[in-house]
């Protein structure tokens, strides 16, 4: 029996995927549940496992190329005798790139129907391994279970396998970045000790047309959908002296300012559930949980919004540790779908760039997003007319006007400011 391996839908918005690398080669034996290919979805690189046992007879879509969801990317033969037949069948198959892209299907249904199981992260009792490390482990006959990874979050990278095999080699020299005519395959995540490649000088891109990667295309789709929503914006000035003082006291315990702001927003949302809700057809969907998403810029373009789930229930120390872990795995494209797609309220912070204030675009399926500027010393007059210096930051909230009105947004900002200005110590309780 010859079975098709389809491009799975790894998220509800995915319409096509790019093959990052094939872990198996044509002719290799494939076990049920074994990883055969790494696919780049719109937000993450995901290992895709075979649902069948047999032989990978032919690869239809090679590494670096894109295929629509549901298109055949390889054929698996049940026996060695069927490999030749499968190769003839695969050679006669139409190009996956030419096949029409079907409508996105729910992750579970699409994955099951394609005969594949996808696994985003191998951290639950299993190792996180880069594709190149897997290939080297097979070549050198190294047991991956015996290796401790040196990459982000313990990920096993190529250098770990080479060291375990006694074949340590100098790190390959990163080639100068050039503008490709078509999307190039993504490279495995580098070891944490390696410096990031230098950005391409703007002059090198002058006059060039650069194709977007999958993440950037996902941002395009989301922004086009967002701009169809009637929205409005409300600004507020918040004094941060007490928050800054608290941050200096607990920073050494691993607390981040992002964690503190996310916690403050989450606690305030408990009093304002409407700001945590979203519009559904002719109704308002109130959320059972407060999941604060925070925008993070990605190397190479695009952004992703890792989600601090149940942020109102986590203590500030656990929240900050969780945030650091999410960012580390976001940088290596190892987030699970529910770690970037379940936000109920979003924060976008450009304060670290010295931005005074800005407006954020409302994300799909959310009712609000808060834009945060930098905290700066300002000369301020008190009620008695006396002048003094206080640190203040500008925040602007963007809301879906179909369900949220100006007074609702203003009341939320007022309570958020009160918490940050007068009682930030409550965030540590």
Short mmCIF file of C-alpha atoms in Angstrom, two decimals:
data_model
loop_
_atom_site.label_atom_id
_atom_site.label_comp_id
_atom_site.label_asym_id
_atom_site.label_seq_id
_atom_site.Cartn_x
_atom_site.Cartn_y
_atom_site.Cartn_z
CA UNK A 1 0.00 0.00 0.00
CA UNK A 2 1.28 3.46 -0.92
CA UNK A 3 0.21 6.39 1.26
CA UNK A 4 0.53 10.11 0.65
CA UNK A 5 2.15 12.39 3.21
CA UNK A 6 0.25 15.67 3.13
CA UNK A 7 1.24 19.16 4.16
CA UNK A 8 -0.56 19.41 7.51
CA UNK A 9 -2.43 22.43 8.84
CA UNK A 10 -0.41 23.30 11.93
CA UNK A 11 -2.54 26.29 12.88
CA UNK A 12 -6.06 27.48 12.15
CA UNK A 13 -4.75 30.28 9.91
CA UNK A 14 -2.13 28.28 7.99
CA UNK A 15 -2.78 27.98 4.24
CA UNK A 16 0.67 26.79 3.17
CA UNK A 17 3.86 25.57 4.77
CA UNK A 18 7.55 25.55 3.87
CA UNK A 19 9.70 22.46 4.20
CA UNK A 20 12.57 23.43 6.50
CA UNK A 21 14.32 20.06 6.23
CA UNK A 22 13.66 16.38 5.68
CA UNK A 23 14.82 14.32 8.65
CA UNK A 24 14.41 11.15 6.57
CA UNK A 25 15.80 10.57 3.08
CA UNK A 26 14.20 8.74 0.18
CA UNK A 27 14.47 5.00 0.77
CA UNK A 28 14.78 5.28 4.57
CA UNK A 29 12.73 3.06 6.86
CA UNK A 30 10.07 5.02 8.72
CA UNK A 31 8.52 3.96 12.02
CA UNK A 32 5.09 5.05 13.18
CA UNK A 33 5.44 8.21 15.29
CA UNK A 34 8.94 8.96 13.97
CA UNK A 35 9.76 12.49 12.78
CA UNK A 36 10.15 12.61 9.00
CA UNK A 37 10.08 16.32 8.18
CA UNK A 38 10.32 19.76 9.79
CA UNK A 39 7.71 22.24 8.51
CA UNK A 40 7.67 26.01 8.94
CA UNK A 41 4.17 27.24 9.68
CA UNK A 42 3.28 30.91 9.98
CA UNK A 43 4.64 31.11 13.53
CA UNK A 44 6.89 28.15 14.35
CA UNK A 45 9.02 25.28 13.04
CA UNK A 46 7.31 22.01 13.87
CA UNK A 47 8.41 18.39 13.74
CA UNK A 48 5.93 16.28 11.77
CA UNK A 49 5.72 12.60 12.59
CA UNK A 50 4.62 9.74 10.38
CA UNK A 51 1.35 8.05 11.18
CA UNK A 52 2.43 4.99 9.20
CA UNK A 53 5.21 2.42 9.20
CA UNK A 54 7.00 1.77 5.93
CA UNK A 55 9.59 3.35 3.62
CA UNK A 56 9.87 6.98 2.54
CA UNK A 57 9.76 6.19 -1.17
CA UNK A 58 9.94 9.64 -2.72
CA UNK A 59 10.09 13.25 -1.58
CA UNK A 60 7.79 15.36 -3.76
CA UNK A 61 8.46 18.74 -2.16
CA UNK A 62 12.16 19.24 -1.34
CA UNK A 63 13.55 21.32 1.50
CA UNK A 64 13.15 25.06 0.99
CA UNK A 65 10.01 24.81 -1.12
CA UNK A 66 6.44 25.70 -0.21
CA UNK A 67 3.29 23.60 -0.57
CA UNK A 68 -0.38 24.35 0.16
CA UNK A 69 -2.06 22.69 3.13
CA UNK A 70 -3.38 19.30 1.99
CA UNK A 71 -0.92 18.91 -0.90
CA UNK A 72 1.13 15.68 -1.09
CA UNK A 73 4.73 16.31 -0.07
CA UNK A 74 5.98 12.70 -0.05
CA UNK A 75 4.90 9.07 -0.54
CA UNK A 76 5.36 6.25 1.95
CA UNK A 77 5.45 2.65 0.67
CA UNK A 78 4.43 -0.14 3.00
CA UNK A 79 7.09 -2.54 1.66
CA UNK A 80 10.44 -2.21 -0.12
CA UNK A 81 8.93 -3.90 -3.17
CA UNK A 82 6.49 -0.99 -3.54
CA UNK A 83 9.17 1.74 -3.50
CA UNK A 84 9.69 1.72 -7.28
CA UNK A 85 5.95 1.95 -7.91
CA UNK A 86 5.65 4.81 -5.43
CA UNK A 87 8.54 6.66 -7.11
CA UNK A 88 6.81 6.39 -10.50
CA UNK A 89 3.58 7.62 -8.95
CA UNK A 90 5.35 10.52 -7.28
CA UNK A 91 7.20 11.52 -10.44
CA UNK A 92 3.89 11.72 -12.29
CA UNK A 93 2.18 13.75 -9.57
CA UNK A 94 1.51 17.46 -10.28
CA UNK A 95 3.67 20.02 -8.54
CA UNK A 96 2.46 20.74 -5.02
CA UNK A 97 3.08 24.44 -5.59
CA UNK A 98 0.58 24.38 -8.45
CA UNK A 99 -2.15 22.73 -6.42
CA UNK A 100 -4.90 25.02 -5.14
CA UNK A 101 -4.65 25.83 -1.45
CA UNK A 102 -7.66 24.51 0.47
CA UNK A 103 -9.33 26.49 3.19
CA UNK A 104 -7.55 26.25 6.55
CA UNK A 105 -8.89 23.37 8.62
CA UNK A 106 -8.77 22.87 12.39
CA UNK A 107 -5.39 21.61 13.46
CA UNK A 108 -6.55 18.28 14.83
CA UNK A 109 -8.76 17.40 11.90
CA UNK A 110 -6.25 18.36 9.24
CA UNK A 111 -3.41 16.54 10.93
CA UNK A 112 -5.45 13.39 11.44
CA UNK A 113 -6.78 13.32 7.89
CA UNK A 114 -3.29 13.74 6.53
CA UNK A 115 -2.11 10.73 8.51
CA UNK A 116 0.38 12.77 10.45
CA UNK A 117 0.94 13.76 14.02
CA UNK A 118 2.69 17.02 14.74
CA UNK A 119 4.72 17.78 17.79
CA UNK A 120 5.86 21.34 18.37
CA UNK A 121 8.12 20.89 21.36
CA UNK A 122 9.93 17.87 22.72
CA UNK A 123 10.23 19.16 26.26
CA UNK A 124 7.69 16.85 27.91
CA UNK A 125 10.06 14.02 28.60
CA UNK A 126 11.65 14.20 25.15
CA UNK A 127 14.59 16.15 23.81
CA UNK A 128 14.33 19.23 21.64
CA UNK A 129 16.65 18.55 18.70
CA UNK A 130 17.57 20.71 15.73
CA UNK A 131 17.13 19.06 12.30
CA UNK A 132 20.87 19.19 11.56
CA UNK A 133 21.61 17.59 14.92
CA UNK A 134 19.26 14.72 14.07
CA UNK A 135 20.98 14.19 10.73
CA UNK A 136 24.44 14.18 12.33
CA UNK A 137 23.29 11.82 15.09
CA UNK A 138 22.14 9.37 12.45
CA UNK A 139 25.39 9.74 10.50
CA UNK A 140 27.63 9.32 13.56
CA UNK A 141 25.33 6.74 15.20
CA UNK A 142 24.98 8.83 18.37
CA UNK A 143 22.14 8.22 20.84
CA UNK A 144 20.38 11.58 21.24
CA UNK A 145 18.98 10.50 24.62
CA UNK A 146 22.52 10.50 26.00
CA UNK A 147 23.25 14.11 25.03
CA UNK A 148 22.60 17.22 27.08
CA UNK A 149 21.76 20.12 24.78
CA UNK A 150 23.64 23.40 24.95
CA UNK A 151 21.15 25.40 22.89
CA UNK A 152 18.25 27.55 24.15
CA UNK A 153 16.05 25.66 26.64
CA UNK A 154 18.36 22.65 26.43
CA UNK A 155 17.92 22.16 22.68
CA UNK A 156 20.39 19.70 21.18
CA UNK A 157 22.31 21.38 18.36
CA UNK A 158 24.82 20.09 15.83
CA UNK A 159 27.84 20.98 17.98
CA UNK A 160 26.52 18.76 20.81
CA UNK A 161 26.30 15.74 18.51
CA UNK A 162 29.77 16.36 17.06
CA UNK A 163 31.22 16.62 20.56
CA UNK A 164 29.50 13.39 21.64
CA UNK A 165 30.87 11.62 18.55
CA UNK A 166 34.39 12.95 19.15
CA UNK A 167 34.27 14.80 15.88
CA UNK A 168 34.26 18.37 17.13
CA UNK A 169 34.70 20.68 14.19
CA UNK A 170 35.12 24.42 13.89
CA UNK A 171 31.82 26.15 13.52
CA UNK A 172 30.92 26.74 9.89
CA UNK A 173 31.49 30.31 8.77
CA UNK A 174 28.21 32.14 8.26
CA UNK A 175 27.99 33.23 4.67
CA UNK A 176 27.17 36.81 3.83
CA UNK A 177 23.45 37.33 3.54
CA UNK A 178 22.23 37.74 0.00
CA UNK A 179 18.79 38.47 -1.34
CA UNK A 180 17.41 35.18 -2.78
CA UNK A 181 15.02 34.94 -5.68
CA UNK A 182 12.89 32.52 -3.68
CA UNK A 183 12.55 31.81 0.06
CA UNK A 184 15.56 29.92 1.36
CA UNK A 185 15.25 27.12 3.92
CA UNK A 186 15.54 28.26 7.51
CA UNK A 187 18.72 27.22 9.28
CA UNK A 188 18.68 25.32 12.58
CA UNK A 189 18.81 27.43 15.72
CA UNK A 190 22.43 28.28 16.57
CA UNK A 191 24.00 27.56 19.92
CA UNK A 192 23.39 30.21 22.51
CA UNK A 193 27.08 31.15 22.59
CA UNK A 194 27.18 32.07 18.90
CA UNK A 195 26.73 35.72 18.03
CA UNK A 196 23.81 36.60 15.81
CA UNK A 197 24.67 37.36 12.18
CA UNK A 198 25.14 41.02 11.42
CA UNK A 199 22.12 42.70 9.83
CA UNK A 200 22.25 43.35 6.12
CA UNK A 201 23.22 46.99 5.48
CA UNK A 202 20.35 48.97 4.03
CA UNK A 203 22.47 49.92 1.04
CA UNK A 204 22.81 46.22 0.13
CA UNK A 205 19.02 45.99 -0.25
CA UNK A 206 18.65 49.14 -2.32
CA UNK A 207 16.52 48.45 -5.37
CA UNK A 208 16.01 44.79 -4.41
CA UNK A 209 12.71 42.96 -4.06
CA UNK A 210 12.85 40.71 -1.00
CA UNK A 211 10.26 37.94 -0.59
CA UNK A 212 8.43 37.77 2.74
CA UNK A 213 8.85 34.81 5.03
CA UNK A 214 5.91 32.83 6.40
CA UNK A 215 5.73 34.87 9.60
CA UNK A 216 5.66 38.17 7.74
CA UNK A 217 2.90 36.88 5.46
CA UNK A 218 0.89 35.87 8.52
CA UNK A 219 1.27 39.41 9.90
CA UNK A 220 0.01 40.80 6.58
CA UNK A 221 -3.13 38.67 6.72
CA UNK A 222 -3.80 39.55 10.35
CA UNK A 223 -3.33 43.28 9.81
CA UNK A 224 -5.63 43.32 6.79
CA UNK A 225 -8.30 41.60 8.87
CA UNK A 226 -7.71 43.97 11.79
CA UNK A 227 -8.14 47.13 9.72
CA UNK A 228 -11.69 46.07 8.83
CA UNK A 229 -12.68 46.43 12.52
CA UNK A 230 -14.08 49.81 13.67
CA UNK A 231 -11.71 50.85 16.45
CA UNK A 232 -10.85 53.88 18.55
CA UNK A 233 -7.96 54.94 20.80
CA UNK A 234 -7.67 56.48 24.23
CA UNK A 235 -4.44 57.81 25.78
CA UNK A 236 -3.38 58.15 29.43
CA UNK A 237 -0.33 59.37 31.36
CA UNK A 238 0.85 57.13 34.19
CA UNK A 239 3.42 58.10 36.83
CA UNK A 240 5.86 55.20 37.31
CA UNK A 241 8.01 56.31 40.26
CA UNK A 242 6.66 53.66 42.64
CA UNK A 243 6.70 50.94 39.98
CA UNK A 244 10.31 51.76 39.09
CA UNK A 245 11.28 51.67 42.76
CA UNK A 246 9.67 48.25 43.20
CA UNK A 247 11.35 46.96 40.05
CA UNK A 248 14.79 47.91 41.38
CA UNK A 249 14.02 45.99 44.58
CA UNK A 250 12.94 42.72 42.94
CA UNK A 251 14.87 42.78 39.66
CA UNK A 252 17.62 40.62 41.13
CA UNK A 253 15.03 37.85 41.69
CA UNK A 254 14.48 37.49 37.97
CA UNK A 255 11.52 39.81 37.68
CA UNK A 256 11.18 41.66 34.38
CA UNK A 257 9.42 44.94 33.68
CA UNK A 258 7.37 43.14 31.04
CA UNK A 259 6.22 40.71 33.70
CA UNK A 260 5.25 43.54 36.03
CA UNK A 261 3.28 45.39 33.35
CA UNK A 262 1.55 42.19 32.22
CA UNK A 263 0.62 41.38 35.81
CA UNK A 264 -0.72 44.92 36.39
CA UNK A 265 -2.84 44.70 33.24
CA UNK A 266 -4.13 41.23 34.14
CA UNK A 267 -5.14 42.29 37.66
CA UNK A 268 -6.92 45.36 36.26
CA UNK A 269 -8.75 43.23 33.69
CA UNK A 270 -10.35 41.31 36.56
CA UNK A 271 -12.36 44.48 37.25
CA UNK A 272 -13.02 45.14 33.55
CA UNK A 273 -14.00 41.86 31.85
CA UNK A 274 -15.38 43.73 28.83
CA UNK A 275 -11.83 44.81 27.90
CA UNK A 276 -10.86 41.12 27.92
CA UNK A 277 -13.79 40.14 25.68
CA UNK A 278 -14.11 40.01 21.89
CA UNK A 279 -16.81 40.52 19.29
CA UNK A 280 -18.55 37.50 17.81
CA UNK A 281 -21.41 37.58 15.33
CA UNK A 282 -24.13 39.67 16.96
CA UNK A 283 -22.71 39.17 20.43
CA UNK A 284 -19.92 39.59 22.96
CA UNK A 285 -17.70 36.67 23.89
CA UNK A 286 -16.54 37.04 27.48
CA UNK A 287 -13.39 35.05 28.22
CA UNK A 288 -13.04 32.64 31.12
CA UNK A 289 -9.29 33.29 31.38
CA UNK A 290 -7.07 36.36 31.25
CA UNK A 291 -4.28 35.54 28.79
CA UNK A 292 -1.97 38.48 28.17
CA UNK A 293 -0.11 38.38 24.85
CA UNK A 294 3.00 40.51 24.41
CA UNK A 295 4.36 41.49 20.99
CA UNK A 296 7.94 40.39 20.28
CA UNK A 297 9.91 41.36 17.17
CA UNK A 298 11.54 38.40 15.43
CA UNK A 299 14.96 38.31 13.81
CA UNK A 300 14.52 38.32 10.06
CA UNK A 301 11.23 40.23 10.13
CA UNK A 302 7.74 39.86 11.51
CA UNK A 303 6.51 39.63 15.07
CA UNK A 304 4.95 37.05 17.31
CA UNK A 305 2.86 37.41 20.47
CA UNK A 306 3.81 34.84 23.14
CA UNK A 307 0.97 34.46 25.63
CA UNK A 308 1.18 34.62 29.42
CA UNK A 309 -1.76 32.38 30.18
CA UNK A 310 -3.80 33.07 33.34
CA UNK A 311 -1.51 36.00 34.06
CA UNK A 312 -3.79 37.25 36.82
CA UNK A 313 -3.35 34.01 38.79
CA UNK A 314 0.44 33.71 38.54
CA UNK A 315 2.75 35.36 41.06
CA UNK A 316 5.13 37.93 39.62
CA UNK A 317 8.16 35.65 39.96
CA UNK A 318 6.57 32.71 38.13
CA UNK A 319 5.20 35.10 35.53
CA UNK A 320 8.65 36.53 34.78
CA UNK A 321 10.22 33.07 34.53
CA UNK A 322 7.47 31.97 32.18
CA UNK A 323 7.97 35.08 30.05
CA UNK A 324 11.71 34.48 29.71
CA UNK A 325 11.07 30.89 28.64
CA UNK A 326 8.45 31.96 26.09
CA UNK A 327 10.75 34.55 24.53
CA UNK A 328 13.67 32.11 24.33
CA UNK A 329 11.53 29.53 22.55
CA UNK A 330 9.91 32.15 20.34
CA UNK A 331 13.36 33.16 19.07
CA UNK A 332 14.05 29.54 18.08
CA UNK A 333 10.51 29.04 16.69
CA UNK A 334 9.66 26.36 19.24
CA UNK A 335 6.38 27.73 20.62
CA UNK A 336 3.29 25.56 20.65
CA UNK A 337 0.22 27.00 18.88
CA UNK A 338 -1.60 27.66 22.15
CA UNK A 339 1.42 29.63 23.36
CA UNK A 340 1.01 32.30 20.68
CA UNK A 341 -2.63 32.13 19.58
CA UNK A 342 -4.68 32.18 22.79
CA UNK A 343 -4.21 35.80 23.88
CA UNK A 344 -7.27 37.69 25.12
CA UNK A 345 -5.54 41.07 25.55
CA UNK A 346 -2.27 42.28 23.99
CA UNK A 347 0.58 44.52 25.15
CA UNK A 348 2.91 46.24 22.69
CA UNK A 349 5.85 47.95 24.37
CA UNK A 350 8.27 50.19 22.44
CA UNK A 351 9.50 52.02 25.50
CA UNK A 352 12.90 50.29 25.34
CA UNK A 353 13.48 52.14 22.05
CA UNK A 354 12.80 55.52 23.62
CA UNK A 355 9.42 55.88 21.91
CA UNK A 356 7.22 58.42 23.71
CA UNK A 357 3.86 57.15 22.45
CA UNK A 358 2.34 55.25 19.57
CA UNK A 359 -0.89 53.57 18.45
CA UNK A 360 -1.18 49.81 18.11
CA UNK A 361 -3.37 47.93 15.62
CA UNK A 362 -6.02 45.69 17.14
CA UNK A 363 -5.19 41.96 16.78
CA UNK A 364 -7.81 39.61 15.30
CA UNK A 365 -10.27 38.07 17.77
CA UNK A 366 -9.38 40.48 20.56
CA UNK A 367 -11.15 43.53 21.89
CA UNK A 368 -8.16 45.56 23.12
CA UNK A 369 -4.44 46.18 22.77
CA UNK A 370 -2.34 48.50 24.95
CA UNK A 371 0.59 50.44 23.47
CA UNK A 372 3.23 51.40 26.06
CA UNK A 373 5.81 54.17 25.60
CA UNK A 374 8.99 54.86 27.53
CA UNK A 375 9.06 56.12 31.11
CA UNK A 376 10.76 59.53 31.23
CA UNK A 377 11.42 62.15 33.90
CA UNK A 378 8.94 65.03 33.52
CA UNK A 379 8.50 68.35 35.31
CA UNK A 380 5.07 68.15 36.92
CA UNK A 381 3.03 70.60 39.01
CA UNK A 382 1.06 69.24 41.98
CA UNK A 383 -2.33 70.44 43.22
CA UNK A 384 -0.67 73.29 45.18
CA UNK A 385 1.16 74.49 42.08
CA UNK A 386 4.57 73.31 43.30
CA UNK A 387 6.89 71.94 40.64
CA UNK A 388 8.65 68.60 40.88
CA UNK A 389 10.13 65.86 38.71
CA UNK A 390 8.32 62.55 38.23
CA UNK A 391 8.81 59.65 35.86
CA UNK A 392 5.85 59.21 33.56
CA UNK A 393 4.90 57.02 30.62
CA UNK A 394 2.28 57.41 27.93
CA UNK A 395 -0.07 54.50 27.21
CA UNK A 396 -2.63 54.29 24.41
CA UNK A 397 -5.31 51.64 24.24
CA UNK A 398 -6.97 50.58 20.98
CA UNK A 399 -10.41 49.01 21.33
CA UNK A 400 -13.05 47.36 19.17
CA UNK A 401 -15.82 49.96 19.09
CA UNK A 402 -18.46 47.32 18.34
CA UNK A 403 -18.38 46.17 21.96
CA UNK A 404 -16.22 48.66 23.91
CA UNK A 405 -16.92 52.37 24.28
CA UNK A 406 -14.81 55.34 25.34
CA UNK A 407 -15.96 55.31 28.94
CA UNK A 408 -15.09 51.60 29.27
CA UNK A 409 -11.54 52.17 28.00
CA UNK A 410 -11.07 55.28 30.17
CA UNK A 411 -12.22 53.46 33.32
CA UNK A 412 -9.78 50.62 32.63
CA UNK A 413 -6.86 53.02 32.16
CA UNK A 414 -7.81 54.93 35.28
CA UNK A 415 -7.73 51.77 37.40
CA UNK A 416 -4.50 50.60 35.79
CA UNK A 417 -2.86 53.95 36.59
CA UNK A 418 -4.13 53.82 40.16
CA UNK A 419 -2.62 50.36 40.66
CA UNK A 420 0.77 51.33 39.18
CA UNK A 421 0.99 54.72 40.90
CA UNK A 422 -0.30 53.97 44.39
CA UNK A 423 -0.15 50.22 45.04
CA UNK A 424 2.38 48.38 42.83
CA UNK A 425 3.47 46.31 45.86
CA UNK A 426 0.24 44.35 45.45
CA UNK A 427 1.74 42.80 42.31
CA UNK A 428 4.12 40.77 44.47
CA UNK A 429 1.38 39.25 46.61
#
